[in-house]
Coordinates of C-alpha atoms and ligand atoms in Angstrom, one line a residue:
M24 CA 0.0 0.0 0.0
S25 CA 1.5 3.3 -1.0
L26 CA 0.0 6.1 1.1
I27 CA -0.2 9.8 0.4
I28 CA 0.9 11.6 3.6
A29 CA 0.2 15.3 4.0
S30 CA 2.6 16.6 6.6
Q31 CA 2.9 19.8 8.5
L32 CA 6.3 18.8 9.9
E33 CA 9.5 20.3 8.7
P34 CA 11.1 19.4 5.3
G35 CA 13.9 17.3 6.9
F36 CA 11.4 15.2 8.8
N37 CA 9.4 14.7 5.6
D38 CA 12.5 13.7 3.6
N39 CA 13.2 11.0 6.1
L40 CA 9.6 9.8 5.9
R41 CA 9.9 9.4 2.1
R42 CA 12.6 6.8 2.8
H43 CA 10.1 4.7 4.8
A44 CA 10.0 1.1 3.5
S45 CA 6.4 1.6 2.4
A46 CA 7.6 4.3 0.0
P47 CA 4.8 6.9 0.8
T48 CA 4.3 10.0 -1.2
V49 CA 4.8 12.8 1.3
I50 CA 3.4 16.2 0.5
E51 CA 4.1 19.3 2.5
V52 CA 0.9 21.1 3.5
P53 CA 0.9 24.9 4.1
D54 CA 0.2 25.9 7.7
A55 CA -2.6 28.2 6.6
A56 CA -5.2 25.5 6.0
P57 CA -3.8 22.1 6.6
W58 CA -7.3 20.5 6.6
D59 CA -7.5 21.2 2.9
A60 CA -5.2 18.2 2.5
A61 CA -8.2 16.0 3.2
R62 CA -9.1 16.3 -0.5
Q63 CA -6.1 14.2 -1.6
A64 CA -4.2 12.6 1.3
D65 CA -4.7 9.3 3.1
V66 CA -2.8 10.5 6.2
L67 CA -2.6 14.0 7.7
L68 CA 0.4 14.5 10.0
I69 CA -0.2 17.6 12.0
R70 CA 1.1 19.8 14.8
P71 CA -0.7 22.5 16.8
G72 CA -0.3 25.9 15.2
P73 CA -2.2 29.2 14.9
S74 CA -4.4 28.1 12.0
W75 CA -5.8 25.1 13.9
K76 CA -6.2 27.2 17.0
A77 CA -8.2 29.8 15.0
Q78 CA -10.5 27.1 13.7
R79 CA -11.4 25.7 17.2
Q80 CA -14.8 27.3 17.2
A81 CA -15.4 27.1 13.5
P82 CA -17.9 24.6 12.0
K83 CA -16.5 21.5 10.4
P84 CA -15.5 22.2 6.7
D85 CA -17.6 20.3 4.1
L86 CA -14.6 18.5 2.9
W87 CA -13.7 16.9 6.3
P88 CA -12.6 14.1 6.7
G89 CA -12.6 13.7 2.9
K90 CA -10.2 11.0 1.7
L91 CA -8.4 10.8 5.1
K92 CA -7.9 7.4 6.7
W93 CA -5.8 8.6 9.5
V94 CA -4.9 11.9 11.3
Y95 CA -1.7 11.8 13.3
S96 CA -1.1 14.5 15.9
A97 CA 2.6 15.1 16.7
S98 CA 1.4 16.5 20.0
T99 CA -0.1 14.4 22.8
G100 CA -2.8 16.9 23.5
V101 CA -5.5 17.3 20.9
D102 CA -7.1 20.3 22.6
F103 CA -5.4 22.8 20.4
Y104 CA -7.4 21.5 17.4
P105 CA -11.1 22.0 16.6
D106 CA -13.4 19.3 18.0
W107 CA -14.2 18.1 14.4
L108 CA -10.6 17.0 14.0
L109 CA -11.6 13.9 15.9
D110 CA -14.3 13.1 13.4
A111 CA -12.0 11.1 11.3
P112 CA -11.7 7.3 10.8
L113 CA -8.6 7.1 13.0
V114 CA -6.8 9.7 15.1
T115 CA -3.5 9.0 16.9
C116 CA -1.1 11.1 18.9
G117 CA 2.6 11.4 19.8
R118 CA 2.0 10.3 23.4
G119 CA 5.3 9.5 25.3
V120 CA 7.7 11.1 22.8
A121 CA 8.6 14.0 25.2
A122 CA 7.7 12.2 28.5
D123 CA 11.4 11.8 29.5
E124 CA 12.2 15.5 28.7
I125 CA 9.2 16.8 30.6
A126 CA 9.8 14.5 33.6
D127 CA 13.4 15.9 33.7
Y128 CA 11.9 19.5 33.6
V129 CA 9.6 18.6 36.5
L130 CA 12.5 17.1 38.6
S131 CA 14.6 20.2 37.9
A132 CA 11.7 22.4 39.2
I133 CA 11.4 20.2 42.2
Y134 CA 15.1 20.4 43.0
H135 CA 15.2 24.1 42.2
H136 CA 12.4 24.8 44.7
A137 CA 13.6 22.3 47.4
K138 CA 17.3 23.3 47.4
N139 CA 16.9 27.0 46.6
L140 CA 20.6 27.3 45.6
E141 CA 19.9 30.7 44.1
G142 CA 18.5 31.9 47.4
A143 CA 21.5 30.5 49.3
R144 CA 24.0 32.0 46.9
V145 CA 26.7 34.1 48.6
R146 CA 28.1 37.1 46.8
S147 CA 29.9 38.9 49.7
L148 CA 31.0 38.2 53.3
S149 CA 27.8 40.0 54.6
E150 CA 25.7 37.4 52.8
W151 CA 27.4 34.5 54.6
R152 CA 24.5 33.1 56.5
Q153 CA 22.8 29.7 56.9
I154 CA 19.3 29.1 55.5
P155 CA 17.4 25.9 55.8
L156 CA 17.2 23.8 52.7
G157 CA 14.3 21.6 51.8
R158 CA 14.4 17.9 50.9
V159 CA 13.6 15.8 47.9
S160 CA 14.2 12.4 49.5
G161 CA 11.5 11.8 52.0
S162 CA 9.2 14.4 50.4
T163 CA 5.9 13.5 48.6
V164 CA 5.4 14.1 45.0
G165 CA 1.6 14.1 44.1
I166 CA 0.9 13.5 40.4
I167 CA -2.5 14.4 38.9
G168 CA -2.8 12.6 35.6
F169 CA -0.8 9.4 35.6
G170 CA -0.1 8.8 31.9
A171 CA 3.1 8.8 29.9
I172 CA 4.5 11.9 31.6
G173 CA 3.2 11.2 35.1
Q174 CA 4.7 7.8 35.1
E175 CA 8.1 9.1 34.1
V176 CA 8.0 11.7 36.9
A177 CA 7.0 8.9 39.3
R178 CA 9.9 6.6 38.3
R179 CA 12.4 9.5 38.8
A180 CA 10.9 10.7 42.1
L181 CA 10.9 7.1 43.5
A182 CA 14.5 6.6 42.5
L183 CA 15.4 9.8 44.4
G184 CA 13.8 8.5 47.6
A185 CA 10.6 10.5 47.4
H186 CA 7.1 9.1 48.1
V187 CA 4.7 9.3 45.2
T188 CA 0.9 9.5 45.2
A189 CA -1.1 9.9 42.0
T190 CA -4.6 10.1 40.6
R191 CA -5.9 9.1 37.2
R192 CA -9.3 9.0 35.5
R193 CA -9.9 5.3 35.1
A194 CA -10.1 2.9 38.0
E195 CA -7.0 1.0 37.0
A196 CA -4.0 -0.1 39.0
S197 CA -0.7 1.8 39.0
P198 CA 1.7 0.6 36.2
V199 CA 4.6 1.9 38.4
A200 CA 5.3 -0.2 41.6
G201 CA 5.5 1.9 44.7
V202 CA 3.0 4.6 43.7
R203 CA -0.1 5.0 45.8
L204 CA -3.2 5.8 43.7
L205 CA -5.6 8.1 45.7
P206 CA -8.5 10.4 45.0
L207 CA -7.6 13.9 43.7
E208 CA -8.1 15.7 47.0
E209 CA -6.0 13.2 48.9
V210 CA -3.1 13.5 46.4
V211 CA -3.2 17.3 46.7
A212 CA -3.3 17.1 50.5
S213 CA -0.4 14.6 50.7
A214 CA 2.0 16.4 48.4
D215 CA 5.0 18.7 48.8
H216 CA 5.2 19.0 45.0
I217 CA 1.9 18.8 43.1
V218 CA 2.4 17.9 39.5
L219 CA -0.3 18.5 36.9
A220 CA 0.0 16.1 34.0
L221 CA -3.5 15.6 32.8
P222 CA -5.1 16.5 29.4
A223 CA -7.3 19.5 28.7
T224 CA -10.7 18.0 28.3
R225 CA -14.3 19.0 29.2
D226 CA -13.8 17.2 32.5
T227 CA -10.5 18.8 33.5
Q228 CA -11.4 22.5 32.8
N229 CA -10.4 24.4 36.0
L230 CA -10.3 21.0 37.8
I231 CA -7.6 22.5 40.1
N232 CA -9.7 25.2 41.5
A233 CA -9.9 27.1 44.8
R234 CA -11.6 24.2 46.6
V235 CA -8.9 21.8 45.6
L236 CA -6.0 24.2 46.3
N237 CA -7.4 24.8 49.8
R238 CA -6.5 21.2 50.5
A239 CA -2.8 21.8 49.7
K240 CA -0.1 22.2 52.4
P241 CA 0.8 25.9 52.7
T242 CA 4.4 24.8 52.0
A243 CA 3.5 23.0 48.8
H244 CA 4.9 23.7 45.3
L245 CA 2.6 23.3 42.3
I246 CA 4.1 22.4 38.9
N247 CA 1.9 22.7 35.7
I248 CA 3.3 21.1 32.6
A249 CA -0.1 20.0 31.3
R250 CA -2.3 22.8 30.0
G251 CA -3.3 26.2 31.5
S252 CA -7.0 25.4 31.3
V253 CA -6.7 22.6 34.0
L254 CA -5.8 25.2 36.6
D255 CA -7.9 28.1 37.9
Q256 CA -5.1 30.7 37.6
A257 CA -6.9 33.4 39.6
A258 CA -7.4 30.9 42.5
L259 CA -3.7 30.0 42.2
V260 CA -2.6 33.6 42.6
E261 CA -5.0 34.0 45.5
A262 CA -3.7 30.9 47.3
L263 CA -0.1 32.1 46.8
D264 CA -0.9 35.6 48.0
A265 CA -2.7 34.3 51.1
G266 CA 0.2 31.9 52.0
R267 CA -2.0 28.9 51.4
L268 CA 0.5 27.6 48.8
A269 CA 4.2 28.3 48.7
F270 CA 5.3 28.4 45.0
A271 CA 4.3 27.5 41.5
T272 CA 6.3 26.5 38.4
L273 CA 4.2 27.0 35.3
D274 CA 5.2 25.9 31.8
V275 CA 1.7 26.4 30.4
T276 CA -0.9 29.1 30.9
E277 CA -4.4 30.0 29.7
P278 CA -4.3 31.9 27.4
E279 CA -0.9 31.2 26.0
P280 CA 1.0 33.5 26.0
L281 CA -0.5 35.7 28.7
P282 CA -1.2 39.3 27.8
E283 CA 1.4 41.9 28.6
G284 CA 1.2 43.1 32.2
H285 CA -0.5 39.9 33.5
P286 CA 0.4 39.5 37.2
I287 CA 1.8 35.9 36.6
Y288 CA 4.8 37.3 34.7
T289 CA 6.1 39.1 37.7
H290 CA 4.6 37.2 40.7
P291 CA 7.4 36.6 43.2
K292 CA 6.1 33.1 43.9
I293 CA 5.7 31.9 40.3
R294 CA 8.3 30.8 37.9
L295 CA 6.9 30.9 34.4
T296 CA 8.6 29.2 31.3
P297 CA 7.3 29.6 27.8
H298 CA 5.9 26.0 27.1
I299 CA 9.4 24.6 26.6
S300 CA 9.4 21.6 28.9
S301 CA 9.0 19.1 26.0
N302 CA 12.3 20.2 24.6
Y303 CA 10.7 20.0 21.2
L304 CA 13.8 19.8 18.9
A305 CA 15.5 17.3 21.1
V306 CA 12.7 14.8 20.8
R307 CA 12.3 15.1 17.0
E308 CA 14.1 11.7 16.5
R309 CA 11.8 10.0 18.9
L310 CA 8.8 11.4 17.1
F311 CA 10.2 10.2 13.8
D312 CA 10.8 6.7 15.2
K313 CA 7.2 6.6 16.5
V314 CA 5.7 7.8 13.3
S315 CA 7.8 5.4 11.3
D316 CA 6.9 2.4 13.5
D317 CA 3.2 3.4 13.4
L318 CA 3.3 3.7 9.6
S319 CA 4.7 0.2 9.4
R320 CA 1.9 -1.2 11.5
F321 CA -0.7 0.7 9.5
V322 CA 0.5 -0.7 6.2
R323 CA 0.5 -4.2 7.7
G324 CA -3.2 -3.7 8.7
E325 CA -2.4 -3.4 12.4
A326 CA -3.5 -0.6 14.7
P327 CA -1.0 2.1 15.3
S328 CA -0.1 3.2 18.9
D329 CA -1.9 5.7 21.0
I330 CA -5.3 6.0 19.4
V331 CA -7.2 9.0 20.7
D332 CA -10.5 8.3 22.5
A333 CA -12.8 10.9 21.0
A334 CA -15.3 10.6 23.8
A335 CA -12.7 11.1 26.5
G336 CA -10.9 13.8 24.5
Y337 CA -7.4 12.4 24.9
Ligands
NAP429 N1 4.2 21.2 28.3 C1 4.3 20.5 27.2 O1 5.1 20.8 26.3 C2 3.4 19.3 27.0 C3 3.9 18.2 26.2 C4 3.2 17.0 26.1 C5 2.0 16.9 26.8 N2 1.5 18.0 27.5 C6 0.2 17.9 28.2 O2 0.3 16.9 29.2 C7 -0.9 16.1 29.1 C8 -0.5 14.7 29.7 O3 0.5 14.1 28.8 P1 0.7 12.5 28.8 O4 1.6 12.2 27.7 O5 1.1 12.1 30.2 O6 -0.8 12.0 28.5 P2 -1.5 10.6 28.7 O7 -0.5 9.5 28.6 O8 -2.7 10.7 27.9 O9 -1.9 10.7 30.3 C9 -3.0 11.5 30.7 C10 -3.3 11.1 32.1 O10 -4.3 12.0 32.6 C11 -5.3 11.2 33.3 N3 -6.6 11.9 33.3 C12 -7.5 12.2 32.2 N4 -8.6 12.8 32.6 C13 -8.4 12.9 34.0 C14 -9.2 13.5 35.0 N5 -10.4 14.0 34.7 N6 -8.8 13.4 36.3 C15 -7.6 12.8 36.6 N7 -6.8 12.3 35.7 C16 -7.2 12.3 34.4 C17 -5.4 9.9 32.5 O11 -6.0 8.9 33.2 P3 -6.0 7.4 32.7 O12 -4.6 6.9 32.9 O13 -7.0 6.7 33.7 O14 -6.5 7.4 31.3 C18 -3.9 9.7 32.2 O15 -3.3 9.1 33.4 C19 -1.3 16.1 27.6 O16 -2.6 15.8 27.4 C20 -0.9 17.5 27.2 O17 -2.0 18.3 27.3 C21 2.2 19.1 27.6

């Protein structure tokens, strides 16, 4: 089977894809209206971009899903696309490709907060003073959303001597030994570091709200590498200002980026990074291997990995 793949990924990635054993025809689609490729392509390989985001509220185009057999999202989250994207015969995602990198970011945030080396830095004799340092071993990392990223965070945290609690949507056992699965509120209440690693869906909109944040320890550190929409940001700022939460590390916000002058940019208890935790360029090879392997499965008539559940939204 020789497939026509319409790809929004960069030319180098597409050149490598042309060398796949199934000898696909790979066409580059303009970012302006990638859905137009549904007229001629079997597979649409997409990444979140401004044109998809602008279409989020727009009605489904008449041509959709057209000739498409398969839509492949390079991102794990499918929330940056319009809902009608999922109305295709098969939609899969790049789950797991960046999980290691994001887990490393989370661990770096945890150490940064716990050890506060910047705060302890001595630049003159007058600054020579002892301050208490926090701990990572013996602390509790609470993970909300226990998928590819959450599990990588858990493995690292356990290896460093931390306790790990987690919550997930489905009533299934933990795939990582040593992790205690608990209801959301108990994870929040137990944690020194609260890690948000769940998808943006109808169910998770503002899931981490004032009521949930009220359960946190006043010394807790919240880390959001998921999506801004899962966290009530106003409630976060209130909790930090009132001393009901100690610090937040945010890689994602709602909206993204925040408008100029937004208090989160300069809040002394928030460290904001510009949605970089996935270390996008560093994981390109992993994405290529995953797409390539999925393509092989597809041409053999087998299901590719990580099929998106349209009803659940991830
Ligand atoms: N910052 C970045 O650059 C970046 C990069 C990649 C991904 N992300 C975001 O991070 C999210 C997680 O990524 P992932 O790869 O770990 O995804 P994943 O493998 O799909 O895991 C998602 C986890 O969230 C859980 N979940 C879903 N709905 C929930 C709910 N209502 N309450 C509690 N848990 C819920 C799922 O539960 P079950 O296990 O029971 O299904 C699963 O454990 C993505 O959806 C994306 O939005 C951000």
